[in-house]
Short mmCIF file of C-alpha atoms in Angstrom, two decimals:
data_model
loop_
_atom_site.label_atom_id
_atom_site.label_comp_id
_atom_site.label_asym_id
_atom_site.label_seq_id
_atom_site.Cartn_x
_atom_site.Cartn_y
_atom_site.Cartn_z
CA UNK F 172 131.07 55.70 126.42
CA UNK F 173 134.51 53.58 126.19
CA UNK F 174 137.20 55.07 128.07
CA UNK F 175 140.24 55.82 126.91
CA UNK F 176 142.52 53.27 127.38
CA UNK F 177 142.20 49.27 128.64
CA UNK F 178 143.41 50.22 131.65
CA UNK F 179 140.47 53.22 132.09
CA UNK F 180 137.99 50.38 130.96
CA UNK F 181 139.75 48.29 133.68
CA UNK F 182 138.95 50.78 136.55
CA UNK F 183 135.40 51.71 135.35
CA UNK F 184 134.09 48.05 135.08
CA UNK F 185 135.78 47.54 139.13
CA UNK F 186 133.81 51.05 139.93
CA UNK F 187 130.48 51.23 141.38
CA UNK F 188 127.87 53.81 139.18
CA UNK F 189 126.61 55.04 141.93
CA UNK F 190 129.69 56.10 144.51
CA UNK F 191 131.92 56.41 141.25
CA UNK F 192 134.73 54.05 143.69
CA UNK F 193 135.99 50.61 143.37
CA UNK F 194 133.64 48.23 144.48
CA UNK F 195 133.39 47.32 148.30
CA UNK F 196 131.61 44.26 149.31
CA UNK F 197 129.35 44.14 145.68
CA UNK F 198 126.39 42.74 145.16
CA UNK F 199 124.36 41.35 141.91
CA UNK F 200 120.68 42.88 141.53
CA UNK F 201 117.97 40.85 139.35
CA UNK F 202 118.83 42.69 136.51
CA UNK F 203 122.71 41.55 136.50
CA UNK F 204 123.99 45.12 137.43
CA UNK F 205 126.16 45.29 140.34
CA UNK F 206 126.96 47.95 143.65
CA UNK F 207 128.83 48.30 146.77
CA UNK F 208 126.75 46.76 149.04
CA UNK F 209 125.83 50.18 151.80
CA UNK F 210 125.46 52.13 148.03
CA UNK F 211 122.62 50.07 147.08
CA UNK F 212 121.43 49.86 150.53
CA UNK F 213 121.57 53.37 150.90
CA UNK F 214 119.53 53.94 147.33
CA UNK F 215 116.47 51.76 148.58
CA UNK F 216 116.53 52.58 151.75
CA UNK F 217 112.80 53.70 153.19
CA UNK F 218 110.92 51.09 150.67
CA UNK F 219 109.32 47.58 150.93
CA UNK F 220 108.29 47.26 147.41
CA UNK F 221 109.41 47.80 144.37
CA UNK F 222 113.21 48.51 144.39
CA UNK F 223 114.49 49.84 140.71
CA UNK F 224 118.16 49.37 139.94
CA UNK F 225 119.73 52.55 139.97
CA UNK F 226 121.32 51.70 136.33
CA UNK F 227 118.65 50.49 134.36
CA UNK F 228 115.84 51.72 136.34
CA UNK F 229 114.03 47.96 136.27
CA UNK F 230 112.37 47.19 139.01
CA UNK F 231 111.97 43.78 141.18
CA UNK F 232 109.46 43.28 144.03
CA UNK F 233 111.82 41.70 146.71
CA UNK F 234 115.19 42.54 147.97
CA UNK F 235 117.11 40.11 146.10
CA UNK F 236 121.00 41.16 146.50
CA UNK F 237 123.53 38.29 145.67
CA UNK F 238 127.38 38.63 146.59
CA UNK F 239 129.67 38.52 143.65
CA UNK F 240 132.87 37.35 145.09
CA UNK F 241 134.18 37.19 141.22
CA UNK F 242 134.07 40.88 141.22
CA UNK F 243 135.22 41.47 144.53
CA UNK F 244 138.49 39.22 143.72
CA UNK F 245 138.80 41.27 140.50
CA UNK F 246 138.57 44.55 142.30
CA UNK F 247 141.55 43.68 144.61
CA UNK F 248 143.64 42.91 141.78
CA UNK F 249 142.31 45.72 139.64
CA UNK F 250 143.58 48.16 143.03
CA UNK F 251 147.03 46.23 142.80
CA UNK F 252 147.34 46.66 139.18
CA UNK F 253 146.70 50.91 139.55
CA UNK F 254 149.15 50.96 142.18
CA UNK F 255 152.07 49.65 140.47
CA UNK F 256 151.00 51.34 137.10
CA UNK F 257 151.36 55.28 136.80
CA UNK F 258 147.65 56.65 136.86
CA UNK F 259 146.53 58.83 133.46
CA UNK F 260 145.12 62.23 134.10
CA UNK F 261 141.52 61.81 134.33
CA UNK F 262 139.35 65.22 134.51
CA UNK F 263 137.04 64.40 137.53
CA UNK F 264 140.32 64.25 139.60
CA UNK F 265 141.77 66.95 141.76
CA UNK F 266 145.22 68.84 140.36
CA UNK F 267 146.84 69.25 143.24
CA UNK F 268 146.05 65.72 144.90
CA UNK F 269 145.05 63.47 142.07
CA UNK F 270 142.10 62.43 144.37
CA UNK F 271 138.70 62.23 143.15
CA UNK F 272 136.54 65.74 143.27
CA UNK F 273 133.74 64.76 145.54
CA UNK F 274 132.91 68.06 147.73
CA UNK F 275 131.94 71.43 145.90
CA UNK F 276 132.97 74.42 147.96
CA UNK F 277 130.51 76.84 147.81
CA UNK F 278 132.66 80.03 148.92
CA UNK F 279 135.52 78.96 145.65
CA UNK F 280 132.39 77.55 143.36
CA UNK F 281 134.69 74.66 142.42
CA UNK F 282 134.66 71.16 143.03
CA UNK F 283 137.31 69.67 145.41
CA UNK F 284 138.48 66.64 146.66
CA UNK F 285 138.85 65.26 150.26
CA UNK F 286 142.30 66.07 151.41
CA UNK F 287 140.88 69.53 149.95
CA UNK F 288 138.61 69.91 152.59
CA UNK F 289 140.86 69.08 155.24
CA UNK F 290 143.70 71.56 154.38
CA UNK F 291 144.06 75.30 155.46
CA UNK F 292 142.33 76.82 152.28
CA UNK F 293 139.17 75.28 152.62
CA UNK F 294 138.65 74.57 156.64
CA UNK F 295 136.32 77.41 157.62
CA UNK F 296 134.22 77.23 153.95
CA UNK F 297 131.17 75.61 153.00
CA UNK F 298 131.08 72.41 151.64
CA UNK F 299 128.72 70.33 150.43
CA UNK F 300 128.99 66.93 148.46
CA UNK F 301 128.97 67.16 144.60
CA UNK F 302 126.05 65.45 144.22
CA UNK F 303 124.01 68.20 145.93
CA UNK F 304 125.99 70.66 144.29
CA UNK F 305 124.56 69.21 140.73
CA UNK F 306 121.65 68.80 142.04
CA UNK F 307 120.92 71.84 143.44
CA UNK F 308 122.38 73.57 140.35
CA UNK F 309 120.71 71.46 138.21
CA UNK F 310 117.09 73.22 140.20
CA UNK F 311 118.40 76.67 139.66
CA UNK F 312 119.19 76.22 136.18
CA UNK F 313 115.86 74.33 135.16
CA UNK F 314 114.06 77.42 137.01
CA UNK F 315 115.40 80.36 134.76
CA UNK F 316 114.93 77.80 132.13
CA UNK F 317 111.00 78.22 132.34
CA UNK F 318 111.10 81.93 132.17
CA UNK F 319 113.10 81.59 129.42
CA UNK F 320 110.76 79.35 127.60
CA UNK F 321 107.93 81.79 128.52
CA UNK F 322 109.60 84.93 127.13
CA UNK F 323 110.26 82.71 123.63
CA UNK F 324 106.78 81.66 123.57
CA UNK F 325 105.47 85.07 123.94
CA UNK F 326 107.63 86.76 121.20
CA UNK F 327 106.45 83.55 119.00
CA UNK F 328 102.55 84.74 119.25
CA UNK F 329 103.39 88.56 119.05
CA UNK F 330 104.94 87.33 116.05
CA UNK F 331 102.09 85.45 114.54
CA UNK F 332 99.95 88.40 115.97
CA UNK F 333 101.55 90.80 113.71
CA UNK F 334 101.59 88.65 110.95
CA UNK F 335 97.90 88.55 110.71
CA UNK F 336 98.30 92.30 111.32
CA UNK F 337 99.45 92.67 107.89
CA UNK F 338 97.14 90.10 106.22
CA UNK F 339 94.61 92.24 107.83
CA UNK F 340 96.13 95.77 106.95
CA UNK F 341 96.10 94.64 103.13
CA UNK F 342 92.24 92.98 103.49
CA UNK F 343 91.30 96.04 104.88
CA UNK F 344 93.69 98.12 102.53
CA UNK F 345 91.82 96.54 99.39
CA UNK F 346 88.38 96.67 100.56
CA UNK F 347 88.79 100.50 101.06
CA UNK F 348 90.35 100.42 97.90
CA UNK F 349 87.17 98.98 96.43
CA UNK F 350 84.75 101.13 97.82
CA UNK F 351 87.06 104.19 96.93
CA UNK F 352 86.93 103.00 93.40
CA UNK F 353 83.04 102.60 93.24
CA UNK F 354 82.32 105.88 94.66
CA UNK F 355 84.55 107.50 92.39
CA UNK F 356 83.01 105.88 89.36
CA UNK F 357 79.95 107.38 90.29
CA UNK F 358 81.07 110.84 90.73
CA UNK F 359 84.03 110.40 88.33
CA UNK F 360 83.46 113.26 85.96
CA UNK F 361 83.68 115.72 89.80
CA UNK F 362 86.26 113.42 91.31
CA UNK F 363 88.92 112.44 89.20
CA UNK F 364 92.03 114.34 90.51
CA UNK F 365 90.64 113.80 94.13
CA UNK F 366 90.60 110.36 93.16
CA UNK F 367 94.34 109.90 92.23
CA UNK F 368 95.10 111.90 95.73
CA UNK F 369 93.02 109.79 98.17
CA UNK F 370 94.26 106.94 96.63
CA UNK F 371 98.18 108.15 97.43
CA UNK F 372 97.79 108.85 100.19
CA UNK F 373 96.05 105.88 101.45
CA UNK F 374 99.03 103.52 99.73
CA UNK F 375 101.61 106.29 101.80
CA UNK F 376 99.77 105.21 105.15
CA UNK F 377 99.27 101.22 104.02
CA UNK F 378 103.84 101.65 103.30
CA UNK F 379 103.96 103.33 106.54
CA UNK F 380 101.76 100.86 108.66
CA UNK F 381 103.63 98.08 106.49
CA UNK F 382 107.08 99.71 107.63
CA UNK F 383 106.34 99.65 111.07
CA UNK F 384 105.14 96.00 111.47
CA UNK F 385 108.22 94.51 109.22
CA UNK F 386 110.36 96.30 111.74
CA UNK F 387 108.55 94.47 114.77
CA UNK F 388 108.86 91.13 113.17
CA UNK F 389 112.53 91.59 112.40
CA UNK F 390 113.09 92.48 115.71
CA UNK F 391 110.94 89.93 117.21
CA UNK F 392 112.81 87.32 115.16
CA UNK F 393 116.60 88.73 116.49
CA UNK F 394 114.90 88.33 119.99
CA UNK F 395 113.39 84.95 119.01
CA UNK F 396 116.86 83.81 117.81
CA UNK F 397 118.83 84.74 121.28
CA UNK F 398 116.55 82.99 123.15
CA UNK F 399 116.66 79.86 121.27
CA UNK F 400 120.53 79.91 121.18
CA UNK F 401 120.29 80.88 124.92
CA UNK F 402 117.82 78.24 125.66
CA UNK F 403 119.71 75.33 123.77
CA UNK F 404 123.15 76.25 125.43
CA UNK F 405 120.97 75.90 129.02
CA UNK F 406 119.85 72.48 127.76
CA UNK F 407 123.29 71.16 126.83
CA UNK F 408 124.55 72.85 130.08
CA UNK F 409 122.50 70.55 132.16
CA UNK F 410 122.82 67.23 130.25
CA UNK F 411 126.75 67.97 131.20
CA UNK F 412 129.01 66.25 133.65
CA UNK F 413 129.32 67.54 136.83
CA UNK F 414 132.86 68.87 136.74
CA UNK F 415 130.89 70.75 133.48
CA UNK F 416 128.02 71.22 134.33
CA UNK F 417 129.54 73.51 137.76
CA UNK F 418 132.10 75.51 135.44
CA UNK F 419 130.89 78.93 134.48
CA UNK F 420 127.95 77.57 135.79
CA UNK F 421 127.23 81.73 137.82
CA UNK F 422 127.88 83.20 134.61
CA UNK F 423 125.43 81.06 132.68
CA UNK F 424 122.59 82.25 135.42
CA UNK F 425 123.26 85.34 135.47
CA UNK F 426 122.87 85.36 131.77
CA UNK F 427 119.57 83.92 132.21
CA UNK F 428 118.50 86.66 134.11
CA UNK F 429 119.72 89.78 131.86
CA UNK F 430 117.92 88.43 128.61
CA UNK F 431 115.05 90.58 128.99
CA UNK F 432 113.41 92.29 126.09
CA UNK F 433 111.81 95.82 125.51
CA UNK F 434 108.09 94.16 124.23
CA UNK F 435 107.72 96.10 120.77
CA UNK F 436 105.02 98.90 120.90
CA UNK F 437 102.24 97.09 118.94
CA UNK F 438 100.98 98.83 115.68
CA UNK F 439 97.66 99.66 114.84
CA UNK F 440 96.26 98.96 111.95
CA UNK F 441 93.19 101.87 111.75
CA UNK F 442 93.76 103.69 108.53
CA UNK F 443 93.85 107.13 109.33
CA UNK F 444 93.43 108.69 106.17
CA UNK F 445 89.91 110.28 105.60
CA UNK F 446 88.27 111.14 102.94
CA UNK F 447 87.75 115.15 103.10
CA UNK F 448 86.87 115.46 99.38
CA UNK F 449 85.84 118.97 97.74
CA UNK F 450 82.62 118.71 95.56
CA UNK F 451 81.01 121.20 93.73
CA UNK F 452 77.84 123.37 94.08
CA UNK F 453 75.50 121.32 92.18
CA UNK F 454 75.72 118.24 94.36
CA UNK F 455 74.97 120.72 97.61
CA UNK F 456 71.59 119.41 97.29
CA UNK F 457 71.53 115.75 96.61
CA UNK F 458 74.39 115.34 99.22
CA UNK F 459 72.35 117.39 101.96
CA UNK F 460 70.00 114.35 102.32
CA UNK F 461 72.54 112.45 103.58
CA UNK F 462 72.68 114.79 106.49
CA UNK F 463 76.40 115.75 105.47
CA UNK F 464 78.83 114.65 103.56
CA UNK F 465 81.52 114.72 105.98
CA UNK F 466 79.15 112.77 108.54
CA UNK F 467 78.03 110.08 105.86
CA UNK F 468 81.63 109.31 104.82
CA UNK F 469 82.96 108.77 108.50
CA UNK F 470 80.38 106.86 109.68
CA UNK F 471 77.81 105.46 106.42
CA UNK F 472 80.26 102.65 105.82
CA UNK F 473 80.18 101.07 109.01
CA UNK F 474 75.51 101.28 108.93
CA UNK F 475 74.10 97.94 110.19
CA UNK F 476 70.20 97.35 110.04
CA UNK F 477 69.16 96.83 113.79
CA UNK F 478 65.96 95.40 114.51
CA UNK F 479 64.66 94.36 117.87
CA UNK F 480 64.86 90.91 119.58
CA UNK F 481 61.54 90.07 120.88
CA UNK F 482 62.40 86.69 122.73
CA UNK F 483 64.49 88.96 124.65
CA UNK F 484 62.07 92.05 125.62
CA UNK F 485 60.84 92.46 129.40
CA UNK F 486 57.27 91.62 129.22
CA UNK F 487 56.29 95.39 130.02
CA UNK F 488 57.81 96.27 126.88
CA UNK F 489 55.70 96.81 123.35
CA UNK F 490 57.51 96.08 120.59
CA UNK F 491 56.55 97.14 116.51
CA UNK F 492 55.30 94.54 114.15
CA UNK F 493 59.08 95.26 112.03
CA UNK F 494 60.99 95.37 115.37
CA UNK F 495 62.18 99.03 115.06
CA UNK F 496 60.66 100.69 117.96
CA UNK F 497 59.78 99.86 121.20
CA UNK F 498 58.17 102.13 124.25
CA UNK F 499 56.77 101.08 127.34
CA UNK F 500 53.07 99.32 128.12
CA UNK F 501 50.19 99.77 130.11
CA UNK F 502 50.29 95.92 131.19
CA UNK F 503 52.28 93.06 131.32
CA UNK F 504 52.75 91.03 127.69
CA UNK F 505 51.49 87.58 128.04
CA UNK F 506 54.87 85.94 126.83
CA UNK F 507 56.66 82.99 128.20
CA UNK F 508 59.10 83.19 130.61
CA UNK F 509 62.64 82.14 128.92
CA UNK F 510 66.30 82.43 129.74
CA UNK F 511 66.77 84.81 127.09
CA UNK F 512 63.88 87.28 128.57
CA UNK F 513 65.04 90.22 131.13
CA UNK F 514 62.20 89.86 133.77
CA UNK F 515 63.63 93.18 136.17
CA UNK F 516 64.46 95.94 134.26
CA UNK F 517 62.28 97.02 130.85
CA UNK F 518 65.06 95.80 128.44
CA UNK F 519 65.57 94.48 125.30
CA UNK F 520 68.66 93.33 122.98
CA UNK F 521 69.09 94.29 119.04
CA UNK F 522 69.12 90.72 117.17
CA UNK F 523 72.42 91.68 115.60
CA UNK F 524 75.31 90.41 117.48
CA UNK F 525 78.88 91.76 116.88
CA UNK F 526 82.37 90.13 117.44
CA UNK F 527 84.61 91.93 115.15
CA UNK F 528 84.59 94.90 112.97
CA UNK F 529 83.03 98.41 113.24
CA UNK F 530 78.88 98.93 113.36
CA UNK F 531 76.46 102.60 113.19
CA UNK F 532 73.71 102.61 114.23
CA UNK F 533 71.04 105.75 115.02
CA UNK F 534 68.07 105.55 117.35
CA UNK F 535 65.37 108.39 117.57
CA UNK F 536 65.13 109.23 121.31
CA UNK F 537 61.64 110.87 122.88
CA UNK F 538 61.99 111.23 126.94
CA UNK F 539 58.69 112.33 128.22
CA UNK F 540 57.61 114.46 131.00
CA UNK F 541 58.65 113.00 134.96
CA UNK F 542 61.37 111.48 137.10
CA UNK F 543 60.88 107.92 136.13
CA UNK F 544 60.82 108.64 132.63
CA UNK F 545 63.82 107.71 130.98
CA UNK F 546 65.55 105.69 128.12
CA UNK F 547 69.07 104.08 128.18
CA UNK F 548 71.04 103.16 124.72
CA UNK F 549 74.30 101.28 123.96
CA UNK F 550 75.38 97.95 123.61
CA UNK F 551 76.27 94.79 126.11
CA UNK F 552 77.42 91.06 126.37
CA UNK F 553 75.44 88.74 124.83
CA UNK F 554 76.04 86.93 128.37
CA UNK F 555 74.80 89.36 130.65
CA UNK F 556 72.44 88.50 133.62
CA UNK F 557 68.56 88.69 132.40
CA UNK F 558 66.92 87.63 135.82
CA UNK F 559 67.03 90.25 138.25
CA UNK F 560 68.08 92.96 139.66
CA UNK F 561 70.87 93.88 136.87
CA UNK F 562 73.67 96.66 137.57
CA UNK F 563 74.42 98.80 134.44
CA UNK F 564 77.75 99.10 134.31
CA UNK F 565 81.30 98.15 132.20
CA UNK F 566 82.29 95.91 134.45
CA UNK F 567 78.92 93.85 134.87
CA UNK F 568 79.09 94.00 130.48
CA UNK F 569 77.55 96.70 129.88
CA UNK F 570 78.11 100.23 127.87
CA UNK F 571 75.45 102.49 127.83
CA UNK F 572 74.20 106.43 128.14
CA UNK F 573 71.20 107.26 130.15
CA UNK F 574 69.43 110.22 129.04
CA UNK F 575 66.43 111.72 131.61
CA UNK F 576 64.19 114.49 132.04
CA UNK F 577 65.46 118.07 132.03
CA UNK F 578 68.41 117.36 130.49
CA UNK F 579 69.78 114.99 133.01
CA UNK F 580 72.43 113.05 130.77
CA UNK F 581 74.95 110.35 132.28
CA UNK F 582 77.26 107.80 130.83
CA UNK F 583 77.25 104.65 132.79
CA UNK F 584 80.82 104.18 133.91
CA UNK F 585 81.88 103.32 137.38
CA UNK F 586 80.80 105.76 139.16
CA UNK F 587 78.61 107.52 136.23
CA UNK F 588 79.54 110.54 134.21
CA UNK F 589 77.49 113.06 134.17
CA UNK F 590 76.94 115.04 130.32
CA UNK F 591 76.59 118.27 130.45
CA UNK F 592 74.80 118.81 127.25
CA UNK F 593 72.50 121.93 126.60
CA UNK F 594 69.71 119.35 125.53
CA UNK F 595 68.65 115.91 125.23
CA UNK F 596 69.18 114.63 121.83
CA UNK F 597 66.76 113.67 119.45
CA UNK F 598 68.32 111.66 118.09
CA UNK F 599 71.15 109.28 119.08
CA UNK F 600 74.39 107.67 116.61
CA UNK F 601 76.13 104.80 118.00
CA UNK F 602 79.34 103.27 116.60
CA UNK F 603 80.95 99.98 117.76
CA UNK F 604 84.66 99.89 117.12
CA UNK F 605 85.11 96.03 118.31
CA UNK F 606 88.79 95.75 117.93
CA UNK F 607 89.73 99.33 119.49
CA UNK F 608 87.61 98.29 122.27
CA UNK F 609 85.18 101.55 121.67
CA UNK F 610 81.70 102.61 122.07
CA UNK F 611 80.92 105.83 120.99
CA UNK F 612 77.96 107.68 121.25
CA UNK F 613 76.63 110.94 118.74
CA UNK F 614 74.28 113.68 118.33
CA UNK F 615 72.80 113.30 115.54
CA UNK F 616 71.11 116.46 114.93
CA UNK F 617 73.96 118.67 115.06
CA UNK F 618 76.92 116.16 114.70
CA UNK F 619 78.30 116.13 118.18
CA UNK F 620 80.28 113.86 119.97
CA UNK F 621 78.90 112.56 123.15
CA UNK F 622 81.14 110.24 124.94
CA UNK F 623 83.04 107.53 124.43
CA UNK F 624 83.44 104.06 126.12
CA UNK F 625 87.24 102.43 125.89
CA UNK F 626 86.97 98.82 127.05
CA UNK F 627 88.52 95.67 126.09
CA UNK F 628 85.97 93.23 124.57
CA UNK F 629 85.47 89.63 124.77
CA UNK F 630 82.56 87.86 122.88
CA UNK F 631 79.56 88.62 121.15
CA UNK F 632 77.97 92.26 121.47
CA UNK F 633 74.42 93.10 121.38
CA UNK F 634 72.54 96.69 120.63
CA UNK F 635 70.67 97.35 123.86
CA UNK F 636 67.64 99.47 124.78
CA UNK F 637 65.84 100.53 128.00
CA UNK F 638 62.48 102.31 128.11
CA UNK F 639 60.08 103.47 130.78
CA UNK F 640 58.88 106.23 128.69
CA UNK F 641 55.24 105.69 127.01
CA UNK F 642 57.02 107.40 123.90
CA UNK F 643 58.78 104.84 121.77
CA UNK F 644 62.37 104.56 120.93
CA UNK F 645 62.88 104.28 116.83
CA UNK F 646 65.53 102.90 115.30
CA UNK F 647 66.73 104.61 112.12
CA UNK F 648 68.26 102.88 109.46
CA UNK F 649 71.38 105.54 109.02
CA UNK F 650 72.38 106.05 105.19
CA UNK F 651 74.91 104.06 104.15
CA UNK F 652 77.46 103.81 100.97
CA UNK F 653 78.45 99.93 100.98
#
C-alpha cells in the first residue's frame, strides 16, 4: 500500500521488510528484492538448498547475495534527510518516545519500544519481541478459531437435520392421512363424525410438531448467524497489523470462549395420536377376527411378510418348502458351506432386511419338553459373525428374547433379563421401530407387552430365529390394513 506522503514512501523503500529498519549493509537476492545483510542471513540460516526470498517467496538454489552500494548510499542520505525534516506520526511508533514498538510486554499487553524496556515501568516485566507476540497470538487465536468452526458446522447439519424432519413429518402426515381416509370410506356410514375428529386432531399434533421444529430452526439460524459474524471478525482480526492485531486482542479470546450454545432438544416426529375409534355392535363380529380392534390398528399397519432365508440356515436346521417355519433335524442338511451360513449355533435370518421405518411381525412359538430345548426370536445386523462361537447380545448386534422350558423367559441384554411371565407364549409379536432405535416384543394371545430393546441402529436389520426344539417355529402373517 502507498504511504502517505513522499517522504513515508522515502523511508519505506530505505527500510528492510523484514527488520522494518533502514537498511544496514543490503544485499540484492536473485529475485531483485533487497535486505540488511545479518536479516537475510539470519532468515536462511540452517539451509544448503533452496533459499526463498522472504518477499516474494521465490526460491534460488545457491546463496547468491550481491551488495547494493546504490542503496546503501541512498539510505545514508535518506537518514540525513529524516533528521533535518520533522518526522509525521506514524502508528507503529511509541507515544512517549517516537521510537519504533518492537517488544510486547506481556504484564501491560501492549507493544513498546526499546527505551520502554529500559525505563522504571517496564524493568522487572516480561518482554518478548513483537514478532513472537504476533506470532504466538496469532496460534491462540487460530486455535479457538477451530472450535468455532466446529460449533457452526454442527448447528449447520442440526439444521438440515430438522429440515428433513419436517419434509418427513408432512410425508408421514399425508400417508396417515391416506390410510385414515380409506378406512373411513369403508366404514363411512359408522364413522363419519369419528372421522372429522381423528382427522383434527391429527392436523393439532402435525401444527404442534410443526411449531416446535420452526422454533429450532429459528433459533439455530440466530446461533448460526453469531458465529459467522464471530468467526469473520476472528478472520479479519488475524489478517491485521500487529499494533492491531494485539489491541483488544484478550477480549476477542475471551469472546471466543463464552459463545457456547444450549444444543436445542431435538423433536420427534412419532405422531402420537391413536386411533381409539367407537364402533357399533354389529361389527363385534367381523372385527373379532382381527384379534382386536385396538391391537390391529396399533400394530396391522406396520405387518411385513417374513419368510425364511435358507442360504443362511445352520445345516441342522429344516426349513418349509414356503420358508415359514423352521424346527430342528435329526441330521445334518447336505448344503454348502457359504459365508452367509451360521455353522455354530442352529440359526437362521428372515430374507427381509430393514433400514428405516417400522415392521410386525408374529411367530407361533412351541418349546418342548427338556433343558436344551429352547427357541430364541428377534432381530440382528445383517453383519453379524456366522462362523463360530457367536455371543447373543446388543452389543455383538443382536436383539433377541429367549424363551425355555418351564417358563424360563430372558431378554438378552448385557447381563440378561430375566421375564417373569406366568407362561411361555404361544405366540410371539415383534415390532421394529428403526428410527426410535426399538425392538419390542408381544404376547400375542392376550395382548401383553413383553420387553423392549432401546438401541441405536446402524445398517440393515434382519428377523432372526434360533431353534433346538424338534417343534417348529411358524411364522404368521399378522393382519394388516395397508
Amino acid at each position: 500500500m502507498a504511504a502517505a506522503n513522499p517522504a513515508e514512501s522515502l523511508r519505506d523503500e530505505a527500510s528492510c521488510s523484514i527488520c522494518l529498519d533502514y537498511f544496514k549493509d543490503p544485499v540484492m537476492t536473485d529475485c531483485g528484492h533487497n535486505f540488511c545483510r545479518s536479516c537475510i542471513t539470519q532468515s536462511w540460516e540452517g539451509r544448503d538448498t533452496d533459499f526463498p526470498c522472504p518477499q516474494c517467496r521465490e526460491t534460488s538454489q545457491q546463496r547468491n547475495l550481491r551488495p547494493n552500494r546504490q542503496l546503501a548510499n541512498m539510505t545514508e542520505m535518506v537518514k540525513k534527510l529524516s533528521q533535518t525534516s520533522v518526522r509525521p506520526k506514524e502508528e507503529n511508533l511509541c507515544e512517549k518516545h517516537e521510537e519504533k514498538l518492537k517488544l510486547f510486554c506481556q504484564e501491560d499487553q501492549r507493544a513498546i519500544c526499546l527505551v520502554c524496556d529500559r525505563s522504571r515501568d517496564h524493568r522487572s516485566h516480561t518482554v518478548i519481541p513483537i514478532e513472537d507476540a504476533v506470532q504466538e497470538y496469532k496460534e491462540k487465536l487460530k486455535m479457538r478459531l477451530e472450535p468455532l468452526k466446529k460449533n457452526l458446522e454442527d448447528l449447520e447439519k442440526f439444521k438440515s437435520t430438522e429440515g428433513r424432519k419436517a419434509e418427513e413429518l408432512k410425508s408421514e402426515t399425508e400417508r396417515k392421512r391416506q390410510k385414515v381416509e380409506t378406512e373411513i370410506y369403508e366404514l363411512h356410514q359408522f364413522l363419519n363424525k369419528e372421522k372429522q375428529t381423528h382427522l383434527l386432531r391429527l392436523k393439532e399434533e402435525e401444527k404442534k410438531i410443526l411449531q416446535r421444529i420452526t422454533e429450532n430452526v429459528t433459533q439455530l439460524e440466530e446461533q448460526s448467524f453469531a458465529l459467522k459474524q464471530l468467526i469473520s471478525e476472528i478472520e479479519k482480526k488475524i489478517q491485521q497489523p500487529a499494533n492491531e492485531l494485539l489491541k483488544d486482542v484478550e477480549d476477542a479470546l475471551s469472546r471466543c470462549e463464552k459463545m457456547k450454545f444450549p444444543e436445542p432438544e431435538a423433536v420427534s416426529t412419532d405422531l402420537k395420536t391413536g386411533f381409539q375409534l367407537r364402533y357399533p355392535q354389529q361389527l363385534k363380529k367381523w372385527i373379532t377376527k382381527f384379534g382386536g380392534f385396538d391391537w390391529w390398528m396399533e400394530f396391522g399397519r406396520y405387518t411385513v411378510n417374513v419368510t425364511l432365508d435358507p442360504e443362511t440356515a445352520h445345516p441342522n436346521l429344516v426349513l418349509s418348502e414356503d420358508g415359514k417355519s423352521v424346527r430342528m433335524g435329526n441330521t445334518g442338511q447336505n448344503v454348502p458351506d457359504t459365508p452367509q451360513r451360521f455353522d455354530c449355533g442352529p440359526c437362521v435370518l428372515g430374507s427381509e432386511g430393514f433400514t428405516s421405518g417400522r415392521h410386525y411381525w408374529e411367530v407361533e412359538v412351541e418349546v418342548g419338553v427338556g433343558d436344551d430345548t429352547l427357541c430364541l426370536l428377534g432381530v440382528c445386523k445383517d453383519s453379524v459373525r456366522r462362523k463360530g462361537v457367536i455371543k447373543l447380545s446388543p452389543k455383538e448386534g443382536f436383539w433377541t428374547v429367549k424363551l425355555w422350558y418351564e417358563q424360563r423367559c430372558w431378554a438378552l441384554t448385557s447381563p440378561n433379563t430375566k421375564l417373569n411371565l406366568s407362561e411361555i407364549p404361544r405366540a410371539v409379536g415383534i415390532l421394529l421401530d428403526y428410527e426410535a432405535g426399538k425392538v419390542s416384543f408381544y404376547d400375542v394371545d392376550n395382548k401383553s407387552h413383553l420387553f423392549t430393546f432401546t438401541d441405536t441402529f446402524t445398517g440393515k436389520l434382519r428377523p432372526f430365529f434360533w431353534s433346538t426344539s424338534e417343534f417348529p417355529l411358524r411364522i404368521h402373517q399378522a393382519p394388516a390394513w395397508n
